[in-house]
Amino acid sequence: MKLHWWLAGCWILIPAISLAQQAMPVKKGNGYTLSSLKGQLMGIDPDQGGRISFLTMDGVNFLTDSLVNKENWGSTFWPSPQSDWNWPPPAAWDNQPYTVTLEGNRLKMQSVVDPKSGLAVTKFFSANVQAGYYELEYVITNQTAIVKKVAPWEVTRVHPNGFCFFPMGKGHLRGGLMPQTTLENGICWYRYEQQKIPAQGDSQLYTDGSEGWFAAVNGDIILIKKFPDIAFEAAAPKEGEVELYANKDVPQKSYVEIEHQGAFTELAPGQSFSWTMQWFLRKLPRRIKAASGNGALIEYVRKVVN
């Protein structure tokens, strides 16, 4: 038996997999695809910084693509804090080609060393069919002769016509997106409202999270990221465990970045640091209304991640 997927004008043929098995990466053109559940595909493009290029449910991409913004699209990975490199992000990590190898059911992608920081990143992608999630592991390696300190930072661009939410941790909200957020029973809710995005200054949100998850909803689809929770004091300078960014552009060029970071970690020469998370893409049950502030959504997410 084989499953057939239609994507970008081409059929992708994937052998059917029993629930006891793990999905194998499938090469498609210059990229690779993974499938964790029926109707889902995750695409990874080694030529574009090893980024996640699409995440589809029944053919609909939950992420934004390069037609929305030719540089800032899909899901990428950066070193934190941003004050170490300002802008643009290190090309070696963000958009230069990665080398690819397959290790069993895992797709391994290796960056070149960033010439400024001396840091390199290795990415591992796999799909757990039995549990119904994608597992992502990022490994930062210090290739210099001196001690470095860095935090891992995942940046994922989604469409603006939805909302996101996460449990608050210690400290307060910071940033220009604060007026667009609501806090209720320890949960922070954010909905994109273009007219409320500051014309000047930052259009971001920084804070500490708790419970180790962050969710985004668009229509009846929800993306849940599960990651290691960190202490408030462990965040990189002037950063936050959970962050948001919203650009102010015409509707077809707008996007929201849902971001989270790991602990600010000291790396000795040659030392590596690993950071692992899971992505759950789900269609919401009909009984749960996709509305900001709906407590049933919180219960649903907690059930999925636990």
PDB file of C-alpha atoms in Angstrom:
ATOM      1  CA  MET A   1       0.000   0.000   0.000  1.00  0.00           C
ATOM      2  CA  LYS A   2       1.211   3.494  -0.790  1.00  0.00           C
ATOM      3  CA  LEU A   3       0.095   6.977   0.119  1.00  0.00           C
ATOM      4  CA  HIS A   4      -0.028   9.671  -2.554  1.00  0.00           C
ATOM      5  CA  TRP A   5       0.434  13.350  -1.705  1.00  0.00           C
ATOM      6  CA  TRP A   6      -0.131  16.255  -4.068  1.00  0.00           C
ATOM      7  CA  LEU A   7       2.214  19.211  -3.512  1.00  0.00           C
ATOM      8  CA  ALA A   8       3.500  22.010  -5.739  1.00  0.00           C
ATOM      9  CA  GLY A   9       2.149  20.341  -8.859  1.00  0.00           C
ATOM     10  CA  CYS A  10       3.794  16.983  -8.223  1.00  0.00           C
ATOM     11  CA  TRP A  11       2.773  13.677  -6.727  1.00  0.00           C
ATOM     12  CA  ILE A  12       4.900  12.483  -3.826  1.00  0.00           C
ATOM     13  CA  LEU A  13       4.818   8.727  -3.328  1.00  0.00           C
ATOM     14  CA  ILE A  14       5.338   7.599   0.238  1.00  0.00           C
ATOM     15  CA  PRO A  15       5.198   3.985   1.431  1.00  0.00           C
ATOM     16  CA  ALA A  16       2.474   3.428   4.014  1.00  0.00           C
ATOM     17  CA  ILE A  17       3.851   3.090   7.544  1.00  0.00           C
ATOM     18  CA  SER A  18       2.481   1.171  10.486  1.00  0.00           C
ATOM     19  CA  LEU A  19       2.003   3.113  13.698  1.00  0.00           C
ATOM     20  CA  ALA A  20       4.814   1.152  15.299  1.00  0.00           C
ATOM     21  CA  GLN A  21       7.295   2.494  12.773  1.00  0.00           C
ATOM     22  CA  GLN A  22       8.921   5.853  12.214  1.00  0.00           C
ATOM     23  CA  ALA A  23       8.463   7.851   9.014  1.00  0.00           C
ATOM     24  CA  MET A  24      11.463   8.056   6.715  1.00  0.00           C
ATOM     25  CA  PRO A  25      12.461  11.352   5.072  1.00  0.00           C
ATOM     26  CA  VAL A  26      11.569  11.466   1.376  1.00  0.00           C
ATOM     27  CA  LYS A  27      13.713  13.420  -1.085  1.00  0.00           C
ATOM     28  CA  LYS A  28      11.751  15.763  -3.323  1.00  0.00           C
ATOM     29  CA  GLY A  29      13.726  17.997  -5.700  1.00  0.00           C
ATOM     30  CA  ASN A  30      16.302  19.859  -3.623  1.00  0.00           C
ATOM     31  CA  GLY A  31      14.395  19.309  -0.390  1.00  0.00           C
ATOM     32  CA  TYR A  32      12.994  16.601   1.847  1.00  0.00           C
ATOM     33  CA  THR A  33       9.570  15.840   3.294  1.00  0.00           C
ATOM     34  CA  LEU A  34       8.418  14.170   6.490  1.00  0.00           C
ATOM     35  CA  SER A  35       4.948  13.021   7.477  1.00  0.00           C
ATOM     36  CA  SER A  36       3.854  12.450  11.085  1.00  0.00           C
ATOM     37  CA  LEU A  37       0.108  12.068  10.547  1.00  0.00           C
ATOM     38  CA  LYS A  38      -2.238  11.388   7.654  1.00  0.00           C
ATOM     39  CA  GLY A  39      -2.775  14.547   5.627  1.00  0.00           C
ATOM     40  CA  GLN A  40       0.370  16.262   6.941  1.00  0.00           C
ATOM     41  CA  LEU A  41       3.697  17.121   5.362  1.00  0.00           C
ATOM     42  CA  MET A  42       6.740  18.991   6.656  1.00  0.00           C
ATOM     43  CA  GLY A  43       9.242  20.224   4.085  1.00  0.00           C
ATOM     44  CA  ILE A  44      12.891  21.025   4.817  1.00  0.00           C
ATOM     45  CA  ASP A  45      15.106  22.879   2.345  1.00  0.00           C
ATOM     46  CA  PRO A  46      18.870  22.353   2.813  1.00  0.00           C
ATOM     47  CA  ASP A  47      19.686  25.025   0.216  1.00  0.00           C
ATOM     48  CA  GLN A  48      17.837  27.683   2.221  1.00  0.00           C
ATOM     49  CA  GLY A  49      19.570  27.412   5.563  1.00  0.00           C
ATOM     50  CA  GLY A  50      18.107  24.011   6.356  1.00  0.00           C
ATOM     51  CA  ARG A  51      14.864  25.785   7.170  1.00  0.00           C
ATOM     52  CA  ILE A  52      11.410  24.282   7.429  1.00  0.00           C
ATOM     53  CA  SER A  53       9.946  25.446   4.138  1.00  0.00           C
ATOM     54  CA  PHE A  54       6.359  24.302   4.627  1.00  0.00           C
ATOM     55  CA  LEU A  55       4.073  22.567   7.103  1.00  0.00           C
ATOM     56  CA  THR A  56       0.824  21.489   5.485  1.00  0.00           C
ATOM     57  CA  MET A  57      -2.439  20.008   6.673  1.00  0.00           C
ATOM     58  CA  ASP A  58      -4.576  18.692   3.799  1.00  0.00           C
ATOM     59  CA  GLY A  59      -2.472  20.738   1.379  1.00  0.00           C
ATOM     60  CA  VAL A  60      -2.764  24.065   3.247  1.00  0.00           C
ATOM     61  CA  ASN A  61       0.518  25.578   4.440  1.00  0.00           C
ATOM     62  CA  PHE A  62       0.411  26.741   8.065  1.00  0.00           C
ATOM     63  CA  LEU A  63       3.666  28.661   7.535  1.00  0.00           C
ATOM     64  CA  THR A  64       4.301  31.628   5.268  1.00  0.00           C
ATOM     65  CA  ASP A  65       6.407  31.134   2.141  1.00  0.00           C
ATOM     66  CA  SER A  66       8.879  33.245   0.161  1.00  0.00           C
ATOM     67  CA  LEU A  67       6.051  34.939  -1.761  1.00  0.00           C
ATOM     68  CA  VAL A  68       5.082  36.721   1.458  1.00  0.00           C
ATOM     69  CA  ASN A  69       8.664  37.772   2.221  1.00  0.00           C
ATOM     70  CA  LYS A  70      11.609  36.559   0.161  1.00  0.00           C
ATOM     71  CA  GLU A  71      13.989  36.548   3.139  1.00  0.00           C
ATOM     72  CA  ASN A  72      11.844  35.989   6.215  1.00  0.00           C
ATOM     73  CA  TRP A  73       9.702  32.904   5.644  1.00  0.00           C
ATOM     74  CA  GLY A  74       9.197  29.375   6.900  1.00  0.00           C
ATOM     75  CA  SER A  75      10.911  28.401  10.142  1.00  0.00           C
ATOM     76  CA  THR A  76      14.570  29.067  10.859  1.00  0.00           C
ATOM     77  CA  PHE A  77      17.078  28.939  13.716  1.00  0.00           C
ATOM     78  CA  TRP A  78      19.326  31.703  15.049  1.00  0.00           C
ATOM     79  CA  PRO A  79      21.842  32.273  17.846  1.00  0.00           C
ATOM     80  CA  SER A  80      20.724  34.524  20.702  1.00  0.00           C
ATOM     81  CA  PRO A  81      21.101  37.264  21.829  1.00  0.00           C
ATOM     82  CA  GLN A  82      20.474  39.316  18.706  1.00  0.00           C
ATOM     83  CA  SER A  83      22.707  42.055  20.135  1.00  0.00           C
ATOM     84  CA  ASP A  84      25.678  39.830  19.234  1.00  0.00           C
ATOM     85  CA  TRP A  85      24.946  40.167  15.499  1.00  0.00           C
ATOM     86  CA  ASN A  86      22.276  42.878  15.057  1.00  0.00           C
ATOM     87  CA  TRP A  87      20.831  42.386  11.531  1.00  0.00           C
ATOM     88  CA  PRO A  88      20.777  40.465   9.225  1.00  0.00           C
ATOM     89  CA  PRO A  89      21.061  37.093  10.965  1.00  0.00           C
ATOM     90  CA  PRO A  90      24.174  34.976  10.340  1.00  0.00           C
ATOM     91  CA  ALA A  91      23.896  33.696   6.770  1.00  0.00           C
ATOM     92  CA  ALA A  92      25.734  30.480   7.686  1.00  0.00           C
ATOM     93  CA  TRP A  93      22.806  29.592   9.928  1.00  0.00           C
ATOM     94  CA  ASP A  94      19.862  31.293   8.239  1.00  0.00           C
ATOM     95  CA  ASN A  95      20.101  30.943   4.462  1.00  0.00           C
ATOM     96  CA  GLN A  96      23.328  29.342   3.223  1.00  0.00           C
ATOM     97  CA  PRO A  97      23.278  25.687   2.059  1.00  0.00           C
ATOM     98  CA  TYR A  98      23.539  22.891   4.609  1.00  0.00           C
ATOM     99  CA  THR A  99      25.052  19.474   3.954  1.00  0.00           C
ATOM    100  CA  VAL A 100      22.594  16.589   4.264  1.00  0.00           C
ATOM    101  CA  THR A 101      22.913  13.049   5.577  1.00  0.00           C
ATOM    102  CA  LEU A 102      20.334  10.477   6.636  1.00  0.00           C
ATOM    103  CA  GLU A 103      20.783   8.766   9.999  1.00  0.00           C
ATOM    104  CA  GLY A 104      18.123   6.083  10.169  1.00  0.00           C
ATOM    105  CA  ASN A 105      14.795   7.887  10.140  1.00  0.00           C
ATOM    106  CA  ARG A 106      16.418  11.232  11.021  1.00  0.00           C
ATOM    107  CA  LEU A 107      17.360  13.928   8.552  1.00  0.00           C
ATOM    108  CA  LYS A 108      20.641  15.579   9.551  1.00  0.00           C
ATOM    109  CA  MET A 109      21.632  19.002   8.228  1.00  0.00           C
ATOM    110  CA  GLN A 110      24.969  20.638   8.973  1.00  0.00           C
ATOM    111  CA  SER A 111      25.801  24.329   8.542  1.00  0.00           C
ATOM    112  CA  VAL A 112      29.173  25.816   7.791  1.00  0.00           C
ATOM    113  CA  VAL A 113      30.859  27.696  10.632  1.00  0.00           C
ATOM    114  CA  ASP A 114      29.686  31.275  11.018  1.00  0.00           C
ATOM    115  CA  PRO A 115      32.877  33.323  10.456  1.00  0.00           C
ATOM    116  CA  LYS A 116      31.935  36.019  12.982  1.00  0.00           C
ATOM    117  CA  SER A 117      30.902  33.905  15.968  1.00  0.00           C
ATOM    118  CA  GLY A 118      32.785  30.710  15.183  1.00  0.00           C
ATOM    119  CA  LEU A 119      29.619  28.730  15.908  1.00  0.00           C
ATOM    120  CA  ALA A 120      28.096  26.004  13.744  1.00  0.00           C
ATOM    121  CA  VAL A 121      24.664  24.412  13.952  1.00  0.00           C
ATOM    122  CA  THR A 122      23.487  20.880  13.212  1.00  0.00           C
ATOM    123  CA  LYS A 123      19.771  20.239  12.729  1.00  0.00           C
ATOM    124  CA  PHE A 124      17.980  16.913  13.074  1.00  0.00           C
ATOM    125  CA  PHE A 125      14.412  16.379  11.837  1.00  0.00           C
ATOM    126  CA  SER A 126      12.266  13.285  12.313  1.00  0.00           C
ATOM    127  CA  ALA A 127       8.598  12.287  12.429  1.00  0.00           C
ATOM    128  CA  ASN A 128       7.125  10.127  15.170  1.00  0.00           C
ATOM    129  CA  VAL A 129       4.110   8.496  13.540  1.00  0.00           C
ATOM    130  CA  GLN A 130       2.974   6.657  16.647  1.00  0.00           C
ATOM    131  CA  ALA A 131       2.849   9.811  18.791  1.00  0.00           C
ATOM    132  CA  GLY A 132       1.894  12.082  15.893  1.00  0.00           C
ATOM    133  CA  TYR A 133       4.535  14.782  16.144  1.00  0.00           C
ATOM    134  CA  TYR A 134       7.679  16.085  14.489  1.00  0.00           C
ATOM    135  CA  GLU A 135      10.847  16.118  16.564  1.00  0.00           C
ATOM    136  CA  LEU A 136      13.437  18.818  15.988  1.00  0.00           C
ATOM    137  CA  GLU A 137      16.882  18.846  17.548  1.00  0.00           C
ATOM    138  CA  TYR A 138      19.332  21.724  17.208  1.00  0.00           C
ATOM    139  CA  VAL A 139      22.983  21.309  18.193  1.00  0.00           C
ATOM    140  CA  ILE A 140      25.234  24.370  18.533  1.00  0.00           C
ATOM    141  CA  THR A 141      28.989  23.722  18.465  1.00  0.00           C
ATOM    142  CA  ASN A 142      31.732  26.144  19.467  1.00  0.00           C
ATOM    143  CA  GLN A 143      34.413  25.842  16.795  1.00  0.00           C
ATOM    144  CA  THR A 144      36.646  28.560  18.277  1.00  0.00           C
ATOM    145  CA  ALA A 145      39.541  28.438  20.736  1.00  0.00           C
ATOM    146  CA  ILE A 146      37.725  30.593  23.309  1.00  0.00           C
ATOM    147  CA  VAL A 147      34.668  30.216  25.532  1.00  0.00           C
ATOM    148  CA  LYS A 148      31.395  31.338  23.937  1.00  0.00           C
ATOM    149  CA  LYS A 149      27.977  31.968  25.429  1.00  0.00           C
ATOM    150  CA  VAL A 150      24.841  31.524  23.340  1.00  0.00           C
ATOM    151  CA  ALA A 151      21.165  30.609  23.515  1.00  0.00           C
ATOM    152  CA  PRO A 152      19.201  28.651  20.880  1.00  0.00           C
ATOM    153  CA  TRP A 153      16.391  30.519  19.124  1.00  0.00           C
ATOM    154  CA  GLU A 154      13.700  29.104  16.842  1.00  0.00           C
ATOM    155  CA  VAL A 155      11.825  31.600  14.640  1.00  0.00           C
ATOM    156  CA  THR A 156       8.645  30.441  12.861  1.00  0.00           C
ATOM    157  CA  ARG A 157       6.580  32.637  10.502  1.00  0.00           C
ATOM    158  CA  VAL A 158       2.837  32.100  10.387  1.00  0.00           C
ATOM    159  CA  HIS A 159      -0.057  33.868   8.692  1.00  0.00           C
ATOM    160  CA  PRO A 160      -1.483  36.914  10.508  1.00  0.00           C
ATOM    161  CA  ASN A 161      -5.159  35.949  10.325  1.00  0.00           C
ATOM    162  CA  GLY A 162      -5.043  33.836  13.473  1.00  0.00           C
ATOM    163  CA  PHE A 163      -3.941  34.114  17.088  1.00  0.00           C
ATOM    164  CA  CYS A 164      -1.463  32.548  19.489  1.00  0.00           C
ATOM    165  CA  PHE A 165      -1.231  31.895  23.208  1.00  0.00           C
ATOM    166  CA  PHE A 166       1.133  30.600  25.869  1.00  0.00           C
ATOM    167  CA  PRO A 167       1.329  30.319  29.674  1.00  0.00           C
ATOM    168  CA  MET A 168       3.116  33.205  31.379  1.00  0.00           C
ATOM    169  CA  GLY A 169       6.096  32.678  33.617  1.00  0.00           C
ATOM    170  CA  LYS A 170       8.005  35.063  35.854  1.00  0.00           C
ATOM    171  CA  GLY A 171       8.390  38.756  35.061  1.00  0.00           C
ATOM    172  CA  HIS A 172       6.384  41.032  32.801  1.00  0.00           C
ATOM    173  CA  LEU A 173       5.597  41.561  29.133  1.00  0.00           C
ATOM    174  CA  ARG A 174       7.915  43.894  27.220  1.00  0.00           C
ATOM    175  CA  GLY A 175       7.763  45.341  23.715  1.00  0.00           C
ATOM    176  CA  GLY A 176       5.576  47.267  21.310  1.00  0.00           C
ATOM    177  CA  LEU A 177       3.019  44.466  20.863  1.00  0.00           C
ATOM    178  CA  MET A 178       1.840  44.653  24.472  1.00  0.00           C
ATOM    179  CA  PRO A 179      -1.354  46.621  23.588  1.00  0.00           C
ATOM    180  CA  GLN A 180      -2.466  43.721  21.372  1.00  0.00           C
ATOM    181  CA  THR A 181      -2.180  41.120  24.129  1.00  0.00           C
ATOM    182  CA  THR A 182      -4.597  40.045  26.826  1.00  0.00           C
ATOM    183  CA  LEU A 183      -3.757  38.182  30.029  1.00  0.00           C
ATOM    184  CA  GLU A 184      -6.298  35.835  31.541  1.00  0.00           C
ATOM    185  CA  ASN A 185      -5.729  33.173  34.203  1.00  0.00           C
ATOM    186  CA  GLY A 186      -1.993  33.115  33.573  1.00  0.00           C
ATOM    187  CA  ILE A 187      -2.308  32.777  29.787  1.00  0.00           C
ATOM    188  CA  CYS A 188      -1.120  35.444  27.344  1.00  0.00           C
ATOM    189  CA  TRP A 189      -3.214  35.765  24.162  1.00  0.00           C
ATOM    190  CA  TYR A 190      -2.103  37.656  21.056  1.00  0.00           C
ATOM    191  CA  ARG A 191      -4.118  38.458  17.927  1.00  0.00           C
ATOM    192  CA  TYR A 192      -2.633  40.340  14.983  1.00  0.00           C
ATOM    193  CA  GLU A 193      -4.156  43.796  14.498  1.00  0.00           C
ATOM    194  CA  GLN A 194      -2.253  45.744  11.874  1.00  0.00           C
ATOM    195  CA  GLN A 195      -3.609  49.139  12.884  1.00  0.00           C
ATOM    196  CA  LYS A 196      -2.260  48.665  16.423  1.00  0.00           C
ATOM    197  CA  ILE A 197       1.302  47.776  15.399  1.00  0.00           C
ATOM    198  CA  PRO A 198       3.592  50.699  16.329  1.00  0.00           C
ATOM    199  CA  ALA A 199       4.597  52.878  13.375  1.00  0.00           C
ATOM    200  CA  GLN A 200       7.958  53.446  15.065  1.00  0.00           C
ATOM    201  CA  GLY A 201       9.988  51.484  17.566  1.00  0.00           C
ATOM    202  CA  ASP A 202       9.800  47.736  17.980  1.00  0.00           C
ATOM    203  CA  SER A 203       6.857  45.561  17.037  1.00  0.00           C
ATOM    204  CA  GLN A 204       7.845  42.683  19.270  1.00  0.00           C
ATOM    205  CA  LEU A 205       6.943  40.996  22.524  1.00  0.00           C
ATOM    206  CA  TYR A 206       9.375  39.503  25.041  1.00  0.00           C
ATOM    207  CA  THR A 207       8.570  37.564  28.183  1.00  0.00           C
ATOM    208  CA  ASP A 208       9.161  34.444  30.235  1.00  0.00           C
ATOM    209  CA  GLY A 209       6.925  31.461  29.615  1.00  0.00           C
ATOM    210  CA  SER A 210       6.014  28.441  31.697  1.00  0.00           C
ATOM    211  CA  GLU A 211       4.991  24.820  31.107  1.00  0.00           C
ATOM    212  CA  GLY A 212       7.183  24.644  27.965  1.00  0.00           C
ATOM    213  CA  TRP A 213       4.637  25.184  25.186  1.00  0.00           C
ATOM    214  CA  PHE A 214       3.453  27.804  22.700  1.00  0.00           C
ATOM    215  CA  ALA A 215       0.414  27.454  20.417  1.00  0.00           C
ATOM    216  CA  ALA A 216      -0.781  29.203  17.253  1.00  0.00           C
ATOM    217  CA  VAL A 217      -4.255  28.844  15.726  1.00  0.00           C
ATOM    218  CA  ASN A 218      -5.375  29.610  12.177  1.00  0.00           C
ATOM    219  CA  GLY A 219      -8.909  28.600  11.239  1.00  0.00           C
ATOM    220  CA  ASP A 220      -9.485  25.148  12.710  1.00  0.00           C
ATOM    221  CA  ILE A 221      -5.781  24.191  12.647  1.00  0.00           C
ATOM    222  CA  ILE A 222      -3.480  24.491  15.643  1.00  0.00           C
ATOM    223  CA  LEU A 223       0.317  24.240  15.811  1.00  0.00           C
ATOM    224  CA  ILE A 224       1.657  23.407  19.262  1.00  0.00           C
ATOM    225  CA  LYS A 225       5.348  23.661  20.042  1.00  0.00           C
ATOM    226  CA  LYS A 226       6.603  21.768  23.075  1.00  0.00           C
ATOM    227  CA  PHE A 227      10.074  22.659  24.356  1.00  0.00           C
ATOM    228  CA  PRO A 228      12.167  22.595  27.561  1.00  0.00           C
ATOM    229  CA  ASP A 229      10.987  25.308  29.937  1.00  0.00           C
ATOM    230  CA  ILE A 230      13.785  27.522  31.262  1.00  0.00           C
ATOM    231  CA  ALA A 231      14.096  29.670  34.368  1.00  0.00           C
ATOM    232  CA  PHE A 232      13.493  33.410  34.026  1.00  0.00           C
ATOM    233  CA  GLU A 233      17.144  34.050  34.914  1.00  0.00           C
ATOM    234  CA  ALA A 234      18.398  31.646  32.196  1.00  0.00           C
ATOM    235  CA  ALA A 235      17.291  33.775  29.225  1.00  0.00           C
ATOM    236  CA  ALA A 236      19.855  35.550  27.056  1.00  0.00           C
ATOM    237  CA  PRO A 237      20.426  39.280  27.772  1.00  0.00           C
ATOM    238  CA  LYS A 238      17.516  41.508  26.664  1.00  0.00           C
ATOM    239  CA  GLU A 239      15.676  38.470  25.258  1.00  0.00           C
ATOM    240  CA  GLY A 240      12.811  36.285  26.459  1.00  0.00           C
ATOM    241  CA  GLU A 241      11.968  32.612  26.548  1.00  0.00           C
ATOM    242  CA  VAL A 242       8.887  33.426  24.452  1.00  0.00           C
ATOM    243  CA  GLU A 243       8.859  36.174  21.826  1.00  0.00           C
ATOM    244  CA  LEU A 244       6.627  37.525  19.075  1.00  0.00           C
ATOM    245  CA  TYR A 245       7.227  39.769  16.096  1.00  0.00           C
ATOM    246  CA  ALA A 246       4.616  41.217  13.717  1.00  0.00           C
ATOM    247  CA  ASN A 247       5.413  43.105  10.534  1.00  0.00           C
ATOM    248  CA  LYS A 248       3.249  45.950   9.270  1.00  0.00           C
ATOM    249  CA  ASP A 249       2.676  45.483   5.537  1.00  0.00           C
ATOM    250  CA  VAL A 250      -0.120  44.957   3.051  1.00  0.00           C
ATOM    251  CA  PRO A 251      -2.193  41.867   3.972  1.00  0.00           C
ATOM    252  CA  GLN A 252      -0.582  39.548   1.413  1.00  0.00           C
ATOM    253  CA  LYS A 253       2.887  40.493   2.712  1.00  0.00           C
ATOM    254  CA  SER A 254       2.159  40.333   6.438  1.00  0.00           C
ATOM    255  CA  TYR A 255       3.279  37.643   8.853  1.00  0.00           C
ATOM    256  CA  VAL A 256       3.772  36.923  12.546  1.00  0.00           C
ATOM    257  CA  GLU A 257       6.854  35.311  14.044  1.00  0.00           C
ATOM    258  CA  ILE A 258       6.242  32.913  16.922  1.00  0.00           C
ATOM    259  CA  GLU A 259       9.570  32.454  18.661  1.00  0.00           C
ATOM    260  CA  HIS A 260      11.034  30.706  21.659  1.00  0.00           C
ATOM    261  CA  GLN A 261      14.514  30.415  23.117  1.00  0.00           C
ATOM    262  CA  GLY A 262      16.501  28.059  25.287  1.00  0.00           C
ATOM    263  CA  ALA A 263      18.948  28.741  28.093  1.00  0.00           C
ATOM    264  CA  PHE A 264      21.899  31.112  27.665  1.00  0.00           C
ATOM    265  CA  THR A 265      24.666  28.507  27.780  1.00  0.00           C
ATOM    266  CA  GLU A 266      28.447  28.684  28.094  1.00  0.00           C
ATOM    267  CA  LEU A 267      30.338  26.545  25.586  1.00  0.00           C
ATOM    268  CA  ALA A 268      34.012  25.698  25.974  1.00  0.00           C
ATOM    269  CA  PRO A 269      36.118  25.312  22.795  1.00  0.00           C
ATOM    270  CA  GLY A 270      34.832  22.285  20.872  1.00  0.00           C
ATOM    271  CA  GLN A 271      31.824  21.864  23.164  1.00  0.00           C
ATOM    272  CA  SER A 272      28.266  21.387  21.879  1.00  0.00           C
ATOM    273  CA  PHE A 273      24.817  22.115  23.276  1.00  0.00           C
ATOM    274  CA  SER A 274      21.667  20.216  22.237  1.00  0.00           C
ATOM    275  CA  TRP A 275      18.096  21.588  22.260  1.00  0.00           C
ATOM    276  CA  THR A 276      15.150  19.327  21.383  1.00  0.00           C
ATOM    277  CA  MET A 277      11.452  20.067  20.860  1.00  0.00           C
ATOM    278  CA  GLN A 278       8.295  18.605  19.354  1.00  0.00           C
ATOM    279  CA  TRP A 279       5.804  20.137  16.922  1.00  0.00           C
ATOM    280  CA  PHE A 280       2.181  18.952  16.977  1.00  0.00           C
ATOM    281  CA  LEU A 281      -0.043  19.992  14.063  1.00  0.00           C
ATOM    282  CA  ARG A 282      -3.697  19.214  14.685  1.00  0.00           C
ATOM    283  CA  LYS A 283      -7.186  19.904  13.403  1.00  0.00           C
ATOM    284  CA  LEU A 284      -9.226  21.166  16.337  1.00  0.00           C
ATOM    285  CA  PRO A 285     -12.177  19.039  17.448  1.00  0.00           C
ATOM    286  CA  ARG A 286     -15.486  20.548  16.333  1.00  0.00           C
ATOM    287  CA  ARG A 287     -16.558  21.044  19.935  1.00  0.00           C
ATOM    288  CA  ILE A 288     -13.698  23.520  20.525  1.00  0.00           C
ATOM    289  CA  LYS A 289     -14.261  27.020  19.197  1.00  0.00           C
ATOM    290  CA  ALA A 290     -11.157  28.594  17.652  1.00  0.00           C
ATOM    291  CA  ALA A 291     -11.456  31.844  19.589  1.00  0.00           C
ATOM    292  CA  SER A 292      -8.902  33.854  21.515  1.00  0.00           C
ATOM    293  CA  GLY A 293      -9.487  33.462  25.243  1.00  0.00           C
ATOM    294  CA  ASN A 294     -11.296  30.121  24.970  1.00  0.00           C
ATOM    295  CA  GLY A 295     -10.289  28.046  27.986  1.00  0.00           C
ATOM    296  CA  ALA A 296     -11.101  24.819  26.131  1.00  0.00           C
ATOM    297  CA  LEU A 297      -8.118  25.511  23.877  1.00  0.00           C
ATOM    298  CA  ILE A 298      -5.802  25.585  26.879  1.00  0.00           C
ATOM    299  CA  GLU A 299      -7.163  22.273  28.149  1.00  0.00           C
ATOM    300  CA  TYR A 300      -6.754  20.770  24.683  1.00  0.00           C
ATOM    301  CA  VAL A 301      -3.110  21.873  24.375  1.00  0.00           C
ATOM    302  CA  ARG A 302      -2.214  20.600  27.827  1.00  0.00           C
ATOM    303  CA  LYS A 303      -3.734  17.235  26.980  1.00  0.00           C
ATOM    304  CA  VAL A 304      -1.750  17.026  23.723  1.00  0.00           C
ATOM    305  CA  VAL A 305       1.644  17.920  25.213  1.00  0.00           C
ATOM    306  CA  ASN A 306       1.222  15.801  28.331  1.00  0.00           C
TER     307      ASN A 306
END
